[in-house]
Short mmCIF file of C-alpha atoms and ligand atoms in Angstrom, two decimals:
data_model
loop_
_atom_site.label_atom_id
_atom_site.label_comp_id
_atom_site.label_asym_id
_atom_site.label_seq_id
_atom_site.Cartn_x
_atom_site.Cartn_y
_atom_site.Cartn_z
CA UNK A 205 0.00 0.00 0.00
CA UNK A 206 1.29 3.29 -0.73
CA UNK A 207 3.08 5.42 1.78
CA UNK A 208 1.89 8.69 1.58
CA UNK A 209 3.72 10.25 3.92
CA UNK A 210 6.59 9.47 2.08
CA UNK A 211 8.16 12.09 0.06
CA UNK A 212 7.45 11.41 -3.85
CA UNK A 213 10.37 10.33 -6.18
CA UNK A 214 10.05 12.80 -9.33
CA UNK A 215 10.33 11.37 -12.26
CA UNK A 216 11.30 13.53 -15.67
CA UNK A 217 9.93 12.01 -19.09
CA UNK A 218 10.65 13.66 -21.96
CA UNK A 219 8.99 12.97 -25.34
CA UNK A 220 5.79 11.95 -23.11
CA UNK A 221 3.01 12.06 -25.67
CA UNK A 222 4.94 10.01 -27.82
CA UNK A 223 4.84 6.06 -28.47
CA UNK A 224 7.41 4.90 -26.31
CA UNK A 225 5.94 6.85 -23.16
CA UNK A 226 2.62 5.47 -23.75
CA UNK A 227 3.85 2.02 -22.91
CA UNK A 228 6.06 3.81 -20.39
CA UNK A 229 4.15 5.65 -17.92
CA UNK A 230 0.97 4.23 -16.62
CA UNK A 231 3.39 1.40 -15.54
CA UNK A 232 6.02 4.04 -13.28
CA UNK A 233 2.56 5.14 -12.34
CA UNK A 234 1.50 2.33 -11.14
CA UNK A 235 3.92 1.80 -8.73
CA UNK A 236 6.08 -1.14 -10.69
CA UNK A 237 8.97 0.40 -10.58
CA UNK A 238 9.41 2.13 -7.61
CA UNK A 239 7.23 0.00 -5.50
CA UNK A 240 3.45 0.00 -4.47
CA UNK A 241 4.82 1.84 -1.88
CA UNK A 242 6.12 4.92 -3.35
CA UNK A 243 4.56 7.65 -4.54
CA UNK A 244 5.50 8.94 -7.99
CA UNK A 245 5.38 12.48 -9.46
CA UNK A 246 5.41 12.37 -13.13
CA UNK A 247 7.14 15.38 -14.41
CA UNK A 248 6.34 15.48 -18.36
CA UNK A 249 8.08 17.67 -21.19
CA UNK A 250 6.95 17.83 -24.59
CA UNK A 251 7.38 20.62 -27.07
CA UNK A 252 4.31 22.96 -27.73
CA UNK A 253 2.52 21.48 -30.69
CA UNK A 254 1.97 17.82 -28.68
CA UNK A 255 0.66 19.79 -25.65
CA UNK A 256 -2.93 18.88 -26.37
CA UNK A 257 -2.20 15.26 -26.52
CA UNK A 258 -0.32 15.20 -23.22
CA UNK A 259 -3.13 16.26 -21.98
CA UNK A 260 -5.13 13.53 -22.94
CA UNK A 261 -2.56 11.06 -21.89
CA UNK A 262 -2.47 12.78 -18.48
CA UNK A 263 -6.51 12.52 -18.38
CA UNK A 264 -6.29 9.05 -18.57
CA UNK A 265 -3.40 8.44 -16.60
CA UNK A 266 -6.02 10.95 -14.07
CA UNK A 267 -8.69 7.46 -15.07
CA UNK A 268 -6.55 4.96 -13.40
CA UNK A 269 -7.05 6.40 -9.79
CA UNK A 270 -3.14 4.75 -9.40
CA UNK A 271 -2.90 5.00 -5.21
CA UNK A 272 0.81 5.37 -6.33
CA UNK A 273 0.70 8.17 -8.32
CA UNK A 274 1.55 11.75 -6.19
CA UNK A 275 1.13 14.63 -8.96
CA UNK A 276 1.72 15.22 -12.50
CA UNK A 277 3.63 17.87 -14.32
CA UNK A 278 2.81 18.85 -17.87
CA UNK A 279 4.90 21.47 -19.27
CA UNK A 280 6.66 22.64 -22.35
CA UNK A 281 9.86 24.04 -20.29
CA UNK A 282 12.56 21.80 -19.77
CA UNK A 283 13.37 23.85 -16.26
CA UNK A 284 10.54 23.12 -14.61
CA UNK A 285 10.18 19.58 -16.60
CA UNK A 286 13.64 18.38 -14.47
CA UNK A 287 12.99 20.28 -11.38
CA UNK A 288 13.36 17.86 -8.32
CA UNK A 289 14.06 15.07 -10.51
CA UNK A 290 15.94 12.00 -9.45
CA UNK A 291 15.34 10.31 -12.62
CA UNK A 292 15.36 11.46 -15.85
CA UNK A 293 14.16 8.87 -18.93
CA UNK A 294 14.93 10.98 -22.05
CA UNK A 295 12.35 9.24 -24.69
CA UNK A 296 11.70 12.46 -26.32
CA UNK A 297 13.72 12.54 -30.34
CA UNK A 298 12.74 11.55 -33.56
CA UNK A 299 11.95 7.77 -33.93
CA UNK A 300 13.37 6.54 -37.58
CA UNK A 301 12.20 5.21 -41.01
CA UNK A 302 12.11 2.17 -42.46
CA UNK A 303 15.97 2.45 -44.45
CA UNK A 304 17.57 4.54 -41.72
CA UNK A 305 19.97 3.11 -39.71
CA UNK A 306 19.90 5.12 -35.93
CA UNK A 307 22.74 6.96 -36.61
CA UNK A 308 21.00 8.76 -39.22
CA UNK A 309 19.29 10.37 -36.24
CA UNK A 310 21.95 12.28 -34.84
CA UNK A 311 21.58 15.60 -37.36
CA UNK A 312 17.80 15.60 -36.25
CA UNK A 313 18.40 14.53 -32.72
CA UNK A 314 21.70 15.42 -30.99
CA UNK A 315 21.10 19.10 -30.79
CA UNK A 316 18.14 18.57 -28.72
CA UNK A 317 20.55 16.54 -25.91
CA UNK A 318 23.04 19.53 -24.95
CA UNK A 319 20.87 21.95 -23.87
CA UNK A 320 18.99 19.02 -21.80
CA UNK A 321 22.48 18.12 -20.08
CA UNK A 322 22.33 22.15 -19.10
CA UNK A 323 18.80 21.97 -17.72
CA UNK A 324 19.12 18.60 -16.15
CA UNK A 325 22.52 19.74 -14.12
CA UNK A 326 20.24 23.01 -13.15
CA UNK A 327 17.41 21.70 -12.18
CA UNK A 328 17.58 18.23 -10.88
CA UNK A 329 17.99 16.59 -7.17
CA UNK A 330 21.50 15.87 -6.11
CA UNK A 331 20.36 12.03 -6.59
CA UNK A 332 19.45 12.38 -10.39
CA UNK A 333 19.78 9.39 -12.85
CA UNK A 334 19.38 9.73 -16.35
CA UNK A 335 18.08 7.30 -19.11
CA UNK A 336 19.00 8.07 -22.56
CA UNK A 337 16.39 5.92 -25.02
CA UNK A 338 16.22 8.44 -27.68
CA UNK A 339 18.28 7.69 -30.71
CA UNK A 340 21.23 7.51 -31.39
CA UNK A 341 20.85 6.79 -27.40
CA UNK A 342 24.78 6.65 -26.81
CA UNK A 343 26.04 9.26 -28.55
CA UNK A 344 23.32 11.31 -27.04
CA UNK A 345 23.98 10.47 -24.18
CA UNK A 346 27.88 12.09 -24.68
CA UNK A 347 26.26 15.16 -25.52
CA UNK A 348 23.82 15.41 -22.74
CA UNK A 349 26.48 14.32 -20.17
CA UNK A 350 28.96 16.32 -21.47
CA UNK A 351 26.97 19.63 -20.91
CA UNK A 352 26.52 18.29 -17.17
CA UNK A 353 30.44 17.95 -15.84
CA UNK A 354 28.64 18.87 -12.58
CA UNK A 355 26.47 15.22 -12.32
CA UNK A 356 28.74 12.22 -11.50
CA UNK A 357 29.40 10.24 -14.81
CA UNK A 358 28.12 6.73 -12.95
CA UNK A 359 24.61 8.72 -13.10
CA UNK A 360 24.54 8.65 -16.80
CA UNK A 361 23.03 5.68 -18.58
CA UNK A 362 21.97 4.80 -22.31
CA UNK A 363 19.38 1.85 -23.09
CA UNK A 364 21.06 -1.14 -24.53
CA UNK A 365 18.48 -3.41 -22.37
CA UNK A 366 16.11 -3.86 -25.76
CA UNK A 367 19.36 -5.72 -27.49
CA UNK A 368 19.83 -7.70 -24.32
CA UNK A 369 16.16 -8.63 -24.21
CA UNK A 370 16.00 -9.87 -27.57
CA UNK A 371 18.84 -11.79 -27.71
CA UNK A 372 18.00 -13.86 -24.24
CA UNK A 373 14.65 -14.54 -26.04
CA UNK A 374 15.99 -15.22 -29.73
CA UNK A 375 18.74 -17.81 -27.08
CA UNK A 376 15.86 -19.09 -25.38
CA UNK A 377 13.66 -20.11 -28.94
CA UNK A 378 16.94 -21.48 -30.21
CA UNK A 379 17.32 -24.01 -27.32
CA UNK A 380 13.51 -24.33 -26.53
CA UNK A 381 13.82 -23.72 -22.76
CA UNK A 382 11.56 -20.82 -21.08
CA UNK A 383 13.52 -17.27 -21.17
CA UNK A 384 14.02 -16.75 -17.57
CA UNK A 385 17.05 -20.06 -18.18
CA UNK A 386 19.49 -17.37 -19.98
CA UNK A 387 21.39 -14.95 -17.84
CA UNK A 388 24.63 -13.35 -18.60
CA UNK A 389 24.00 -11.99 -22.07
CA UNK A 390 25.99 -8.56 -22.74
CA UNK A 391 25.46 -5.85 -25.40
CA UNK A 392 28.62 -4.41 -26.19
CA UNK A 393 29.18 -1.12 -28.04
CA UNK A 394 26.34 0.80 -29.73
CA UNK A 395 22.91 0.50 -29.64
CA UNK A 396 22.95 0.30 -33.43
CA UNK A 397 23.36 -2.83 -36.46
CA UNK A 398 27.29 -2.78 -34.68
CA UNK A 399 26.21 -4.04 -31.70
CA UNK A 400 27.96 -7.18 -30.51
CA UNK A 401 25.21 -9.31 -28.46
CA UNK A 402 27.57 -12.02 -26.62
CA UNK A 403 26.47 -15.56 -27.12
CA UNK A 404 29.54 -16.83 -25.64
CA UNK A 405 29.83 -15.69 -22.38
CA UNK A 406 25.88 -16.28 -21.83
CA UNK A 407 24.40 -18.67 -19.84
CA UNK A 408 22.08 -21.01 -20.16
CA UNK A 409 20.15 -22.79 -16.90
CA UNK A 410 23.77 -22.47 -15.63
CA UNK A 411 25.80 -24.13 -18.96
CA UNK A 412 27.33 -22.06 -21.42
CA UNK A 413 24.65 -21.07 -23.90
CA UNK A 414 27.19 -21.87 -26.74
CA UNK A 415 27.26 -25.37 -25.42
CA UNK A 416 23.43 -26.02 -25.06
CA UNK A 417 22.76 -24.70 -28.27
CA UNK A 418 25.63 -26.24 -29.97
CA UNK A 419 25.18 -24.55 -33.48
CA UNK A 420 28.21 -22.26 -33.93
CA UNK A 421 26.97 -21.15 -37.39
CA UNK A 422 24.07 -19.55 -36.48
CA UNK A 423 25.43 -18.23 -33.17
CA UNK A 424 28.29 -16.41 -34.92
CA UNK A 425 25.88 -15.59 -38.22
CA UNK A 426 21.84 -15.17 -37.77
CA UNK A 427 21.80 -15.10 -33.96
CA UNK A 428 24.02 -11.54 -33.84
CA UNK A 429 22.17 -10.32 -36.98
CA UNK A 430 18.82 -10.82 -35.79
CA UNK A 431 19.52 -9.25 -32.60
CA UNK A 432 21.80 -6.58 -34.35
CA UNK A 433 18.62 -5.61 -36.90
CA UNK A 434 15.47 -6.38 -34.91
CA UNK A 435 14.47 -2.81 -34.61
CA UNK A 436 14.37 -2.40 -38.61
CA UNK A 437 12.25 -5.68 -38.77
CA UNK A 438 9.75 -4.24 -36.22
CA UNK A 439 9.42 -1.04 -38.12
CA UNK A 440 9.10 -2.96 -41.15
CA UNK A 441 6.28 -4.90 -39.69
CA UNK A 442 4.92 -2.33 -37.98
CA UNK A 443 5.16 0.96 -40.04
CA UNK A 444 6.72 2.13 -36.29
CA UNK A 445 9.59 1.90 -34.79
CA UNK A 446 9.25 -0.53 -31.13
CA UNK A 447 7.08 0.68 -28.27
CA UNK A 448 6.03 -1.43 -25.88
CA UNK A 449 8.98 -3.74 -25.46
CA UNK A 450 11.03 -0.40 -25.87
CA UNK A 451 8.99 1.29 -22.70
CA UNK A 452 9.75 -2.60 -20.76
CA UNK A 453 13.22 -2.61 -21.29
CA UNK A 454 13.80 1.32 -20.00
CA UNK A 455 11.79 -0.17 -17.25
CA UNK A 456 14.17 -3.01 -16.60
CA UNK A 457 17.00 -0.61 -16.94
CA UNK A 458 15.62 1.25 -13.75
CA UNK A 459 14.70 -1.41 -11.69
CA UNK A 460 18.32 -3.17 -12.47
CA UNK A 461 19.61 -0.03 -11.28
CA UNK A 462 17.36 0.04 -8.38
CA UNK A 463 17.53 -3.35 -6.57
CA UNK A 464 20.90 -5.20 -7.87
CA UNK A 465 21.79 -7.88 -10.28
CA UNK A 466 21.65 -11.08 -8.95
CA UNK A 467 24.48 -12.48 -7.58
CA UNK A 468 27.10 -14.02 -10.67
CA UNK A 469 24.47 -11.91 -13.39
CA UNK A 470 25.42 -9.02 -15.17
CA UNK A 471 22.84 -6.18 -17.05
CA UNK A 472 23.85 -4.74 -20.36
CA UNK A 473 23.95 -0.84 -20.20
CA UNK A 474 25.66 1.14 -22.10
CA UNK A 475 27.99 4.04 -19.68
CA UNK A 476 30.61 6.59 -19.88
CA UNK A 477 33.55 4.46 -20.38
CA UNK A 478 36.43 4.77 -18.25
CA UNK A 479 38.89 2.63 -20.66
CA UNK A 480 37.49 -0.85 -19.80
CA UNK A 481 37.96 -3.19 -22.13
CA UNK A 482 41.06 -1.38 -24.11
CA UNK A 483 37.77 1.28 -24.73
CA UNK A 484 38.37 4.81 -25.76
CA UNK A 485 37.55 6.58 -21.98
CA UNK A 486 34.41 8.86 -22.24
CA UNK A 487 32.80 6.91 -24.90
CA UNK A 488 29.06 6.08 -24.02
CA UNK A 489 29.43 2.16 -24.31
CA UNK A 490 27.41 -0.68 -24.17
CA UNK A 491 29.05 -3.38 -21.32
CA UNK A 492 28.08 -5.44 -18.92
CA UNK A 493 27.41 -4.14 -15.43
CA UNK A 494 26.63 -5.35 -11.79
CA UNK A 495 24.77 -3.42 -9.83
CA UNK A 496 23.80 -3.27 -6.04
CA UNK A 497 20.69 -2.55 -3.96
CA UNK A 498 22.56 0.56 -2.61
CA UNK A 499 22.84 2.26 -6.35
CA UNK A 500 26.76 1.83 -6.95
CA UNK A 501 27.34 -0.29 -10.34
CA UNK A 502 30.45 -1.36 -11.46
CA UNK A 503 31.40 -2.84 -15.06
CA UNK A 504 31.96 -6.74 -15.03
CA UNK A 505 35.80 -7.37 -15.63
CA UNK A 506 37.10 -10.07 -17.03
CA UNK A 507 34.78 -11.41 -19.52
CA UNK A 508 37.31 -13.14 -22.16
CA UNK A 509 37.30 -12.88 -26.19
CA UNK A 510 37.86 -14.67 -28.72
CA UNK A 511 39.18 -13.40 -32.06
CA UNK A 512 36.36 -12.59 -33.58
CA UNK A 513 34.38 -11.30 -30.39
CA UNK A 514 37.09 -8.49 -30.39
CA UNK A 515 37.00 -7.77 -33.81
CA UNK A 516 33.28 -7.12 -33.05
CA UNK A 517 33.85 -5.18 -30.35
CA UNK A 518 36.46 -2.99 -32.05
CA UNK A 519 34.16 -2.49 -34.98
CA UNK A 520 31.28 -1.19 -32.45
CA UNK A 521 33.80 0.91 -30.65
CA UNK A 522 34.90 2.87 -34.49
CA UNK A 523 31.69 3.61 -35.26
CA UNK A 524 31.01 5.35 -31.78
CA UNK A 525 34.01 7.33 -32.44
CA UNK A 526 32.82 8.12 -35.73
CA UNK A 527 29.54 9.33 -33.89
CA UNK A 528 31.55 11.20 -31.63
CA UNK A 529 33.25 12.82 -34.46
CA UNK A 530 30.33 14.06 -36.21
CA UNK A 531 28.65 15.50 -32.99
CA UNK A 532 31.87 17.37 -32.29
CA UNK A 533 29.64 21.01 -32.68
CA UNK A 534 27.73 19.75 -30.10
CA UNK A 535 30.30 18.73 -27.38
CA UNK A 536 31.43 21.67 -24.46
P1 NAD B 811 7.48 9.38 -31.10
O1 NAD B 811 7.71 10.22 -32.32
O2 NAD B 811 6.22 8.61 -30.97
O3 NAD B 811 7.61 10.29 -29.81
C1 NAD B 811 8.66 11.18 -29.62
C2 NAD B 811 8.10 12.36 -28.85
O4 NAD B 811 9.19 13.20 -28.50
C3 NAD B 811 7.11 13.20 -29.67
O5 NAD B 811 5.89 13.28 -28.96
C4 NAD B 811 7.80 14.55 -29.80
O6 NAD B 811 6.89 15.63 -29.77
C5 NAD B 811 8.72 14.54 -28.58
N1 NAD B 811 9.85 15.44 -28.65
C6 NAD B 811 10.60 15.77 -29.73
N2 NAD B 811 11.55 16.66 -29.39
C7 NAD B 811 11.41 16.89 -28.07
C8 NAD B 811 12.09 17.73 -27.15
N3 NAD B 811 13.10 18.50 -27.50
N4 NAD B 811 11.67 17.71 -25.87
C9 NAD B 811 10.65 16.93 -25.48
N5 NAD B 811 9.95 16.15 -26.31
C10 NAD B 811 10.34 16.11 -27.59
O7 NAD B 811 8.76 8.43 -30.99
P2 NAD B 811 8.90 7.11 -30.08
O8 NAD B 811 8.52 5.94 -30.88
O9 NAD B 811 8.27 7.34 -28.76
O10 NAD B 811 10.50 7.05 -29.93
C11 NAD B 811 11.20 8.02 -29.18
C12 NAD B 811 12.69 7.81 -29.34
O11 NAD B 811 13.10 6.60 -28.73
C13 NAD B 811 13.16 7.70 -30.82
O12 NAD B 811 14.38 8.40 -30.98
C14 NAD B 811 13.38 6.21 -30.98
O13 NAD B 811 14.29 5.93 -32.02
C15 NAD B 811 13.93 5.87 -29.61
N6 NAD B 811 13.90 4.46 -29.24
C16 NAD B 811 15.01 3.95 -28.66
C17 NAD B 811 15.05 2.62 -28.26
C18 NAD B 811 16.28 2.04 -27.60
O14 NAD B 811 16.36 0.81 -27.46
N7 NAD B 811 17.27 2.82 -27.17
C19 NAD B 811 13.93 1.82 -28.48
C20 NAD B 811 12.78 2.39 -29.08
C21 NAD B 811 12.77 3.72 -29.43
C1 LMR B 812 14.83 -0.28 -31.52
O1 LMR B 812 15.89 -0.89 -31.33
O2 LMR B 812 13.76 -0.88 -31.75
C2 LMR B 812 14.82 1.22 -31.46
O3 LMR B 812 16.11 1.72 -31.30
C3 LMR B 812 14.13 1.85 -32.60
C4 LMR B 812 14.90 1.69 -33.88
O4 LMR B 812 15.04 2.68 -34.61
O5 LMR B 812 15.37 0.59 -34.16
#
């Protein structure tokens, strides 16, 4: 039952009449991811022409009567939208088309991340995490970041959960055992067709999934492209880019960050590399990470390669660079 004379966690979502937060914030409102016994103030930005459909997303998000929910903030200015926050999910960018790759994104979508770094660092509590989902999530996640130097760079996260997600499941269909037997599946690198999902160092019920599955071709071949181009199939499919499982995994990202990995498991997020891995430091890079209960993380070390496992990993890592490169305008 909800507390209510404990004080609300605010939560900043930005992009909030858009597709992602649909699927995104009746369930924070709820009370899933903070607990049924902590009330939630929803603190929503959009820009001015999607005002009137916030506020019909916040009338029915009014409908559900969630015990949970403390107060909602609709609003256009991106002060007020991160004031108090301690966690910011930045949803809020262009979603592509079918024939883009993400990247294409970042003319139409980084400029929009510096000056939220600037209001986020302003505005927020001292305990503020952010999300980045919107495309190209790492490398806006640099930008943002790097117009915060004031916010700790463990604070600063980008969503490679999705990748993570589908590959356990794609794992799971491939050795026909329910999807709660694979654990220990990392994204590394970008959120994008470089991605390098890790078959090899996941598990599965306890085995190595390599092992169980036993099919090297398809592993090292349609396993990493599937997983690598699953977002271009959906908006093939779908005329849209993902939602719903897009809205779950930011919620998995939060709640990993929020109550621990289990013990000997790992989550895939991508941070602000501090040269693990032979990484370029300050990179926003996809690795595994172990959290705790009390909110400290830490990047898993010592996973091991193979060959081509680090020629994957390098190839991630260039075009991040590359991203870098190209956002250079946009960097403090
Ligand atoms: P959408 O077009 O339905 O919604 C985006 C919303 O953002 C719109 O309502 C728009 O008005 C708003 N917006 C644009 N600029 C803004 C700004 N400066 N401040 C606040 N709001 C702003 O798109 P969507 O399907 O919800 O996707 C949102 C983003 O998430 C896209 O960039 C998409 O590519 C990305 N995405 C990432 C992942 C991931 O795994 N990292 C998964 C799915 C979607
Ligand atoms: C996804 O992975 O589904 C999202 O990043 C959307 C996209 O453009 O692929």
């Amino acid at each position: 039952m909800v507390d209510v004379a404990r004080n609300p966690v605010h939560v900043t979502v930005t992009g909030a009449a858009g597709q992602v937060s649909y699927a995104l914030l009746f369930r924070i409102a709820s009370g899933q991811v903070f607990g049924p016994d902590q009330p939630v103030v929803l603190r929503l930005l959009e820009i001015e022409p999607a005002m009137k459909a916030l506020e019909g997303v916040a009338m029915e998000l009014d409908d559900c009567a969630f015990p949970t929910l403390a107060g909602l903030v609709l609003t256009s200015n991106q002060q007020e939208a991160f004031d108090s926050a301690s966690w910011a999910l930045l949803v809020g960018a262009m979603p592509r088309k079918e024939g883009m790759e993400r990247g294409d994104l970042l003319s139409a979508n980084g400029g929009l991340f510096g000056p939220m770094g600037e209001a986020i660092q302003k505005n927020a509590a001292s305990d503020i995490r952010v999300l980045v989902v919107g495309n190209p999530c790492n490398t806006n996640a640099l930008i943002a970041s790097g117009h915060a130097p004031d916010i700790p760079a463990d604070r600063w996260f980008a969503m490679t959960r999705l990748d993570e997600n589908r590959a356990k499941s794609q794992l799971a269909k491939k050795a026909g055992v329910p999807v709660a037997e694979v654990s220990n599946l990392a994204i590394w690198g970008n959120h994008s067709a470089t991605q390098y999902p890790d078959a090899y160092n996941a598990r599965i019920g306890g085995r190595r999934a390599t092992d169980v599955i036993g099919d090297e071709e398809w592993v090292n071949g349609e396993f990493i492209s599937a997983v690598q181009k699953r977002g271009a199939a959906i908006i093939s499919a779908r005329g849209l880019s993902s939602a719903a499982s897009a809205a779950s995994a930011a919620i998995d990202s939060v709640k990993s960050v929020l109550d621990g990995t289990p013990e000997g498991d790992w989550t895939s997020l991508a941070v602000i590399s501090k040269g693990e891995y032979g990484v370029p430091e300050g990179l926003v890079f996809g690795y595994p990470v172990a959290t705790k209960a009390d909110g400290t993380w830490s990047v898993v070390e010592g996973v091991e390669h193979s060959d081509f496992a680090r020629e994957k990993i390098s190839k991630t890592t260039d075009e991040l660079l590359q991203e870098r490169d190209l956002v250079k305008h946009l960097l403090p």
